[in-house]
Coordinates of C-alpha atoms in Angstrom, one line a residue:
M1 CA -0.1 0.0 0.1
A2 CA 0.9 3.7 -0.5
R3 CA 3.0 5.1 2.3
D4 CA 3.8 8.8 3.9
L5 CA 7.3 9.0 3.8
T6 CA 7.4 12.7 5.8
Q7 CA 6.9 10.7 9.0
G8 CA 8.6 8.2 11.3
N9 CA 12.1 6.8 11.4
I10 CA 14.3 7.4 8.7
L11 CA 16.2 4.1 8.5
K12 CA 13.1 2.1 9.0
N13 CA 11.4 4.1 6.0
L14 CA 14.4 3.8 3.7
L15 CA 14.7 0.1 4.4
V16 CA 11.0 -0.5 3.9
M17 CA 11.2 1.2 0.8
S18 CA 14.7 0.1 -0.6
V19 CA 14.8 -3.6 0.8
P20 CA 11.6 -4.7 -1.9
T21 CA 13.1 -2.7 -4.4
M22 CA 16.6 -4.4 -4.1
I23 CA 15.0 -7.5 -4.1
G24 CA 13.0 -6.8 -7.0
F25 CA 15.8 -5.2 -9.3
S26 CA 18.0 -8.3 -7.8
A27 CA 15.2 -10.8 -9.1
Q28 CA 15.2 -8.8 -12.5
M29 CA 19.2 -9.1 -13.0
I30 CA 19.1 -12.8 -11.9
Y31 CA 17.1 -13.5 -14.7
D32 CA 19.4 -11.5 -16.8
I33 CA 22.2 -13.6 -15.2
V34 CA 20.3 -16.8 -16.2
D35 CA 20.4 -15.6 -19.7
I36 CA 23.7 -15.3 -20.1
F37 CA 24.3 -18.8 -18.1
W38 CA 22.1 -20.6 -20.8
I39 CA 23.7 -18.7 -23.7
G40 CA 27.0 -19.4 -22.6
R41 CA 26.1 -23.0 -23.0
I42 CA 25.7 -22.2 -26.5
S43 CA 29.0 -20.6 -27.5
G44 CA 31.2 -17.8 -26.5
E45 CA 30.1 -16.4 -29.8
A46 CA 26.8 -16.0 -28.8
I47 CA 27.6 -14.2 -25.5
A48 CA 29.7 -11.9 -27.5
G49 CA 26.5 -11.4 -29.6
V50 CA 24.3 -10.6 -27.1
T51 CA 27.0 -8.3 -25.2
I52 CA 27.3 -6.1 -28.1
F53 CA 23.6 -5.8 -28.6
T54 CA 23.1 -5.0 -25.1
T55 CA 25.7 -2.2 -25.5
L56 CA 24.2 -0.8 -28.6
F57 CA 21.1 -0.9 -26.5
W58 CA 22.1 2.3 -25.0
I59 CA 19.8 4.8 -27.1
V60 CA 16.5 3.5 -25.4
D61 CA 17.7 3.3 -22.1
I62 CA 18.4 7.0 -22.6
L63 CA 15.1 7.9 -23.4
N64 CA 13.6 5.5 -20.3
S65 CA 16.0 7.4 -18.3
I66 CA 14.8 10.9 -19.2
I67 CA 11.1 10.2 -18.8
G68 CA 11.7 7.8 -15.8
Q69 CA 13.7 10.1 -13.8
S70 CA 11.3 13.0 -14.6
S71 CA 8.3 11.0 -13.1
I72 CA 9.9 10.1 -9.9
S73 CA 10.0 13.8 -9.0
L74 CA 6.8 14.6 -10.4
I75 CA 4.8 11.8 -8.7
S76 CA 6.6 11.7 -5.4
Q77 CA 6.5 15.5 -4.8
S78 CA 2.8 15.7 -5.7
Y79 CA 2.0 12.8 -3.6
G80 CA 4.1 14.2 -0.7
K81 CA 1.8 17.3 -0.7
R82 CA -1.0 14.9 -1.0
D83 CA -2.1 16.1 -4.3
L84 CA -3.7 13.0 -5.4
E85 CA -5.2 14.3 -8.6
G86 CA -1.8 15.6 -9.9
S87 CA -0.4 12.2 -8.8
S88 CA -2.7 10.4 -11.1
R89 CA -2.4 12.6 -14.1
A90 CA 1.6 12.3 -13.8
I91 CA 1.2 8.5 -13.5
E92 CA -1.3 8.3 -16.7
Q93 CA 0.8 10.5 -18.8
T94 CA 4.4 8.7 -17.9
I95 CA 2.8 5.4 -19.2
T96 CA 1.5 7.1 -22.4
F97 CA 4.4 8.9 -23.1
K98 CA 7.0 6.5 -22.3
F99 CA 4.8 3.9 -24.6
I100 CA 4.9 6.2 -27.7
V101 CA 8.6 7.1 -27.1
A102 CA 9.5 3.5 -26.8
L103 CA 7.3 2.6 -30.2
I104 CA 9.0 5.4 -32.3
S105 CA 12.8 4.5 -31.0
A106 CA 12.4 0.7 -31.4
L107 CA 11.7 1.6 -35.0
L108 CA 14.5 3.4 -35.5
V109 CA 17.2 1.5 -33.6
A110 CA 15.7 -1.8 -35.6
A111 CA 16.7 0.1 -38.8
F112 CA 20.3 0.7 -38.1
L113 CA 21.1 -2.4 -35.8
K114 CA 22.7 -4.8 -38.4
P115 CA 25.1 -2.2 -39.6
S116 CA 26.1 -0.8 -36.3
L117 CA 27.1 -4.5 -35.3
G118 CA 29.6 -4.0 -38.1
L119 CA 31.8 -1.4 -35.6
F120 CA 32.4 -3.9 -33.4
T121 CA 32.7 -7.6 -35.4
T122 CA 33.0 -9.5 -38.4
D123 CA 32.1 -12.7 -37.2
P124 CA 28.8 -14.1 -38.8
K125 CA 28.1 -16.4 -35.7
V126 CA 28.3 -13.0 -33.3
V127 CA 26.3 -11.2 -35.7
A128 CA 23.8 -13.6 -36.0
S129 CA 23.2 -13.9 -32.1
A130 CA 22.9 -10.3 -31.8
L131 CA 20.2 -10.0 -34.5
D132 CA 18.5 -13.1 -33.1
Y133 CA 18.3 -11.7 -29.7
G134 CA 17.8 -8.0 -30.6
Y135 CA 15.2 -7.5 -32.9
I136 CA 12.4 -9.3 -30.7
R137 CA 13.9 -7.2 -27.8
L138 CA 13.1 -4.2 -29.7
F139 CA 9.6 -5.0 -30.9
F140 CA 8.6 -5.4 -27.4
L141 CA 10.3 -2.2 -26.4
P142 CA 7.1 -0.5 -25.5
M143 CA 6.1 -3.3 -23.1
M144 CA 9.3 -3.0 -21.5
F145 CA 8.9 0.7 -20.9
S146 CA 5.3 0.7 -19.9
S147 CA 6.3 -2.3 -17.3
Y148 CA 9.2 0.2 -15.7
S149 CA 6.6 2.9 -15.5
V150 CA 4.1 1.1 -13.3
N151 CA 6.6 -0.2 -11.2
T152 CA 8.4 3.3 -10.9
A153 CA 4.7 4.8 -10.1
L154 CA 4.0 2.4 -7.3
R155 CA 7.4 3.2 -5.5
C156 CA 6.9 7.1 -5.9
I157 CA 3.6 7.0 -3.8
G158 CA 5.2 4.6 -1.2
D159 CA 4.5 0.9 -2.1
A160 CA 7.5 -0.6 -2.9
K161 CA 6.3 -4.1 -2.0
S162 CA 4.1 -4.4 -5.0
P163 CA 7.0 -3.8 -7.6
M164 CA 9.0 -6.2 -5.6
Y165 CA 6.6 -8.9 -5.9
I166 CA 5.9 -7.7 -9.6
M167 CA 9.6 -8.1 -10.5
M168 CA 10.1 -11.5 -8.6
V169 CA 7.2 -13.1 -10.5
A170 CA 8.8 -11.9 -13.7
S171 CA 11.9 -13.4 -12.9
V172 CA 10.8 -16.7 -12.1
I173 CA 9.0 -16.9 -15.4
N174 CA 12.1 -16.2 -17.3
I175 CA 14.1 -18.6 -15.3
V176 CA 11.4 -21.4 -16.2
L177 CA 11.1 -20.2 -19.9
D178 CA 14.8 -19.9 -20.7
P179 CA 15.8 -23.4 -21.1
I180 CA 12.5 -24.5 -22.4
M181 CA 12.8 -21.8 -25.2
M182 CA 16.4 -22.0 -25.9
F183 CA 17.4 -26.1 -26.1
D184 CA 15.6 -28.8 -28.0
K185 CA 15.8 -30.4 -24.3
V186 CA 16.2 -29.0 -21.2
P187 CA 19.9 -30.0 -20.2
G188 CA 19.9 -32.2 -17.4
T189 CA 16.2 -33.5 -18.1
G190 CA 14.0 -35.1 -20.6
I191 CA 11.7 -32.3 -20.8
P192 CA 11.4 -31.1 -24.5
G193 CA 11.9 -27.5 -25.5
F194 CA 11.4 -25.5 -28.5
G195 CA 15.2 -25.5 -29.7
L196 CA 15.1 -21.4 -30.4
G197 CA 18.7 -21.0 -29.2
V198 CA 19.6 -17.4 -28.6
F199 CA 16.2 -16.0 -30.0
G200 CA 14.3 -18.1 -27.2
A201 CA 16.2 -16.3 -24.5
A202 CA 14.8 -12.9 -25.8
V203 CA 11.6 -14.6 -26.2
A204 CA 11.6 -15.7 -22.4
T205 CA 12.4 -12.2 -21.6
V206 CA 9.5 -10.5 -23.3
I207 CA 7.2 -12.8 -22.0
A208 CA 8.1 -12.1 -18.6
Q209 CA 8.3 -8.2 -19.1
T210 CA 4.7 -8.5 -20.7
A211 CA 3.4 -10.2 -17.4
S212 CA 5.2 -7.8 -15.2
F213 CA 3.5 -5.1 -16.9
L214 CA -0.2 -6.7 -16.9
F215 CA 0.1 -7.4 -13.1
G216 CA 1.3 -3.9 -12.1
F217 CA -1.2 -2.3 -14.3
Y218 CA -3.9 -4.0 -12.6
I219 CA -2.5 -2.8 -9.0
L220 CA -2.0 0.8 -10.0
F221 CA -5.4 1.2 -12.0
S222 CA -7.5 -0.4 -9.3
G223 CA -7.6 2.4 -7.0
R224 CA -6.4 0.4 -4.2
E225 CA -3.0 2.6 -3.7
G226 CA -5.2 5.8 -2.6
V227 CA -4.2 7.6 -6.2
K228 CA -6.9 6.7 -8.9
P229 CA -5.4 7.1 -12.7
K230 CA -8.1 6.4 -15.2
L231 CA -7.8 4.3 -18.2
S232 CA -9.5 6.8 -20.4
K233 CA -6.9 9.4 -19.8
L234 CA -4.4 7.1 -20.9
F235 CA -5.4 7.9 -24.7
R236 CA -4.8 11.8 -24.1
L237 CA -1.5 13.8 -23.9
D238 CA -1.3 16.6 -21.5
R239 CA 1.2 19.0 -23.4
N240 CA 2.3 20.6 -19.9
I241 CA 3.2 17.2 -17.9
D242 CA 4.8 16.0 -21.1
K243 CA 7.1 18.7 -21.4
K244 CA 7.9 18.2 -17.8
L245 CA 8.8 14.4 -18.4
L246 CA 11.1 15.4 -21.0
T247 CA 12.9 18.5 -19.4
I248 CA 13.1 17.6 -15.6
G249 CA 14.8 14.3 -16.6
L250 CA 16.8 15.7 -19.4
P251 CA 20.3 15.8 -17.6
T252 CA 19.7 12.5 -16.5
G253 CA 19.2 11.6 -20.2
L254 CA 22.3 13.3 -21.2
E255 CA 24.1 11.4 -18.6
G256 CA 23.0 8.2 -20.0
F257 CA 23.9 9.4 -23.7
F258 CA 27.7 10.4 -22.5
R259 CA 27.7 7.2 -20.3
N260 CA 26.5 4.6 -22.7
L261 CA 28.3 6.2 -25.6
A262 CA 31.2 5.7 -23.5
A263 CA 30.3 2.1 -22.9
V264 CA 30.2 1.7 -26.9
V265 CA 33.9 3.3 -26.8
V266 CA 35.1 1.0 -24.3
L267 CA 33.7 -2.2 -25.9
K268 CA 35.4 -1.1 -29.1
F269 CA 38.9 -1.0 -27.1
V270 CA 37.9 -4.5 -25.3
A271 CA 37.2 -5.8 -28.9
F272 CA 41.0 -5.0 -29.6
Y273 CA 41.5 -8.3 -27.2
G274 CA 39.3 -10.5 -29.2
T275 CA 35.8 -12.0 -29.0
T276 CA 36.7 -13.8 -25.7
A277 CA 37.6 -10.6 -23.9
V278 CA 34.1 -9.2 -25.2
A279 CA 32.5 -12.3 -23.7
A280 CA 34.0 -11.8 -20.4
V281 CA 32.8 -8.4 -20.2
G282 CA 29.2 -9.6 -21.2
V283 CA 29.5 -11.9 -18.1
T284 CA 31.0 -9.7 -15.8
G285 CA 28.7 -7.0 -16.7
R286 CA 26.0 -8.8 -15.6
L287 CA 27.3 -9.8 -12.3
F288 CA 28.4 -6.3 -11.6
G289 CA 24.7 -5.3 -12.7
L290 CA 23.5 -7.6 -10.0
A291 CA 25.8 -6.3 -7.2
F292 CA 24.5 -2.6 -8.1
M293 CA 21.1 -3.6 -7.6
P294 CA 21.5 -2.9 -3.7
L295 CA 22.6 1.0 -5.0
V296 CA 19.5 1.2 -7.3
G297 CA 17.1 0.2 -4.7
L298 CA 18.6 2.8 -2.1
S299 CA 18.6 5.5 -4.7
M300 CA 15.0 4.9 -5.9
G301 CA 13.9 4.5 -2.6
G302 CA 15.9 7.2 -1.2
S303 CA 14.5 9.2 -4.1
A304 CA 11.1 8.7 -3.6
M305 CA 11.7 9.6 0.4
V306 CA 13.5 13.1 -0.7
G307 CA 10.7 14.0 -3.2
Q308 CA 8.0 13.7 -0.7
N309 CA 10.1 15.3 2.1
L310 CA 10.8 18.2 -0.2
G311 CA 7.1 18.2 -1.2
V312 CA 6.7 19.5 2.3
D313 CA 9.9 21.6 2.6
N314 CA 11.4 19.2 5.0
V315 CA 15.2 19.2 3.6
D316 CA 16.7 18.2 7.0
R317 CA 14.9 14.9 6.7
A318 CA 15.7 14.7 2.9
R319 CA 19.5 15.5 3.7
S320 CA 19.4 12.6 6.4
T321 CA 17.8 10.2 3.8
A322 CA 20.5 10.7 1.7
K323 CA 23.5 10.1 3.9
T324 CA 21.6 7.1 5.3
A325 CA 21.6 5.7 1.8
A326 CA 25.2 6.4 1.1
L327 CA 26.5 4.7 4.2
I328 CA 24.1 1.7 3.5
G329 CA 25.1 1.1 -0.2
F330 CA 29.1 1.4 0.7
F331 CA 28.8 -1.3 3.3
F332 CA 26.8 -3.5 0.5
M333 CA 29.8 -3.0 -2.4
F334 CA 32.3 -3.8 0.3
A335 CA 31.0 -7.2 1.0
F336 CA 30.7 -7.6 -3.1
A337 CA 34.6 -6.6 -3.4
L338 CA 35.5 -9.2 -0.7
I339 CA 33.7 -12.0 -2.7
A340 CA 34.9 -10.7 -6.3
F341 CA 38.6 -10.9 -4.6
F342 CA 38.3 -14.4 -3.1
A343 CA 36.1 -16.1 -5.3
G344 CA 36.2 -14.5 -8.7
E345 CA 37.6 -17.3 -11.0
L346 CA 34.9 -19.6 -9.3
V347 CA 31.9 -17.1 -10.0
I348 CA 33.2 -16.5 -13.8
S349 CA 33.7 -20.3 -14.4
M350 CA 30.0 -20.9 -13.7
F351 CA 29.1 -19.2 -16.6
N352 CA 31.5 -20.5 -19.4
S353 CA 34.5 -22.8 -19.0
D354 CA 36.8 -21.2 -21.6
P355 CA 40.0 -20.6 -19.5
E356 CA 40.4 -17.2 -21.3
I357 CA 37.0 -16.0 -20.4
I358 CA 37.6 -17.1 -17.1
S359 CA 41.0 -15.3 -16.4
Y360 CA 39.8 -12.0 -18.3
G361 CA 36.4 -12.0 -16.2
A362 CA 37.9 -12.6 -12.9
S363 CA 40.4 -9.7 -13.5
F364 CA 37.7 -7.5 -14.5
L365 CA 35.6 -8.4 -11.4
K366 CA 38.5 -8.0 -8.8
Y367 CA 39.5 -4.8 -10.2
G368 CA 35.9 -3.4 -11.0
A369 CA 35.0 -4.1 -7.3
L370 CA 37.4 -1.6 -5.9
G371 CA 35.8 1.2 -7.9
I372 CA 32.2 0.3 -7.4
S373 CA 32.7 0.5 -3.8
V374 CA 33.6 3.8 -3.6
L375 CA 31.0 5.0 -6.2
A376 CA 28.3 3.4 -3.9
Y377 CA 28.8 6.1 -1.3
G378 CA 28.5 9.0 -4.0
F379 CA 25.6 7.1 -5.6
G380 CA 23.6 6.8 -2.1
L381 CA 23.8 10.9 -1.6
S382 CA 22.7 11.3 -5.5
A383 CA 19.1 10.3 -4.2
V384 CA 18.5 13.8 -3.3
F385 CA 19.2 14.9 -7.0
G386 CA 16.4 12.4 -8.4
G387 CA 14.1 13.5 -5.6
S388 CA 14.5 17.1 -6.1
G389 CA 14.5 17.1 -10.0
Y390 CA 18.1 18.7 -9.9
N391 CA 19.7 16.2 -12.2
F392 CA 22.5 18.1 -13.6
P393 CA 25.0 16.7 -11.4
F394 CA 24.6 13.3 -13.1
V395 CA 25.9 15.1 -16.5
V396 CA 28.8 16.1 -15.1
G397 CA 29.6 12.9 -13.6
S398 CA 29.0 11.0 -16.4
V399 CA 31.2 13.6 -18.8
V400 CA 34.2 13.8 -16.5
S401 CA 34.4 10.5 -15.2
R402 CA 33.8 8.6 -18.7
W403 CA 35.2 11.1 -21.3
M404 CA 37.6 13.0 -19.3
I405 CA 39.2 9.9 -17.3
Q406 CA 38.5 6.4 -18.6
V407 CA 38.5 7.2 -22.3
P408 CA 41.8 9.0 -22.3
I409 CA 43.5 6.2 -20.2
L410 CA 42.1 3.6 -22.8
I411 CA 43.6 5.5 -25.9
I412 CA 47.0 5.7 -24.3
A413 CA 46.8 2.0 -22.7
V414 CA 45.6 0.2 -25.6
T415 CA 46.5 2.1 -28.5
V416 CA 49.8 3.8 -27.4
M417 CA 51.5 1.3 -24.9
K418 CA 49.5 -1.7 -26.1
A419 CA 49.1 -2.8 -22.4
S420 CA 47.5 -5.8 -21.3
T421 CA 43.8 -5.9 -20.2
V422 CA 44.3 -4.9 -16.8
W423 CA 44.6 -1.2 -17.9
V424 CA 40.8 -1.5 -19.2
W425 CA 39.9 -2.7 -16.0
L426 CA 41.9 0.1 -14.1
S427 CA 40.0 2.4 -16.6
Y428 CA 36.5 1.8 -14.8
V429 CA 38.2 2.1 -11.2
F430 CA 39.4 5.8 -12.1
S431 CA 36.4 6.6 -13.5
D432 CA 34.0 5.3 -10.7
I433 CA 36.1 7.5 -8.0
A434 CA 35.8 10.3 -10.0
E435 CA 32.2 9.9 -10.5
A436 CA 31.7 9.4 -6.8
A437 CA 33.6 12.8 -5.9
I438 CA 31.8 14.8 -8.2
M439 CA 28.5 13.4 -6.6
I440 CA 29.8 14.2 -3.2
L441 CA 30.6 17.8 -4.3
Y442 CA 27.3 18.7 -5.7
Y443 CA 25.5 17.2 -2.7
L444 CA 27.7 19.5 -0.4
R445 CA 26.8 22.2 -2.7
G446 CA 23.2 22.0 -1.8
K447 CA 21.5 23.6 -5.0
W448 CA 19.0 20.8 -4.8
E449 CA 17.7 21.8 -1.8
K450 CA 15.7 24.7 -3.2
R451 CA 14.7 23.0 -6.4
R452 CA 11.0 21.9 -6.8
V453 CA 9.4 20.5 -9.7
Y454 CA 5.7 22.0 -8.9

């Protein structure tokens, strides 16, 4: 049920909001990891193909980030003021506007997908895997965006448990369907499957996302949460709200643009070391994604709390919320770093038996865990930016950390020094530390304290 986050114990409210979000997003990342686990049973080329497509998927991620970040401040601040009608309008427009944007962007990305793959590989098996996995993911992109929208709306009004259950159900669906869709027989059993290969992994994912959307849509529009969005208003665009959905989160979109464009460039550098290095980054990237979920949970839960409290002008409570999120996030990532250092090879070997992939992946896991531990603290503080609608620091953090730190390091290390892949992993460490420093600096400057979207 919806929850008033302007009252009560801060740590308790943060945990009530964040832990279900952590669990839900972790469940989602688990099914991504399950995807890569089963895809790894096909071939290293299959992993590389999916990794390249996922990297190119950055364009649609930017649009999702812009509208999603805008919706957090719009919905949470209006709900904090108890403007239920305003909250409902923001929810309706978020779902509708995201759906339209997703449809347009999916068509554009699909048109340029095949030629874009040539920037990274000429291996026909890698290209085929990327296309088999990518086209259907793009076709169902509007459903994916809509699923994210309803879950975000529920969190913004203080209900973190429903999205958790929704995402857990979706994860179970995907985990069950993956081997059935991918193989002629489910490995280790006599259960017959559809034998669709990499395409089957994508089919399982879109079925899970569709179920997630339908479940969340029913809960949100049933009226049981206190807000009452209407189906009829989903077919109308509100120019005023839609403008805010594009502009409030625009800095987040720019951040996503620079970050994801950098990811494309970084992957190009990784490709210099061969298909096995690309595959290793694909596996390890999913593991980092799973490890990052506690931070995402803390950030989203913290942003909803910050937004509601700024809605009633309680800046001190918003500040305390961010500090608490930062400390919890740091300790989560420190625990992950210990696992990476002492069991990195074992973890990577669960996804592929190629010794070179295991070596690359374990090395990346160890070095990357150092940077992400520092980033965790700054990421926790950044909840004040999402809740207030002051998203400019995200742009600065992305540009400086990726384009002024990471990419120059790679240019020198890979193309000039012809260094080992260790320098690729170190580039992540230095960029994460720089981004954390920028988040801390902008938090201390305090411009977010006066920012309101209504």
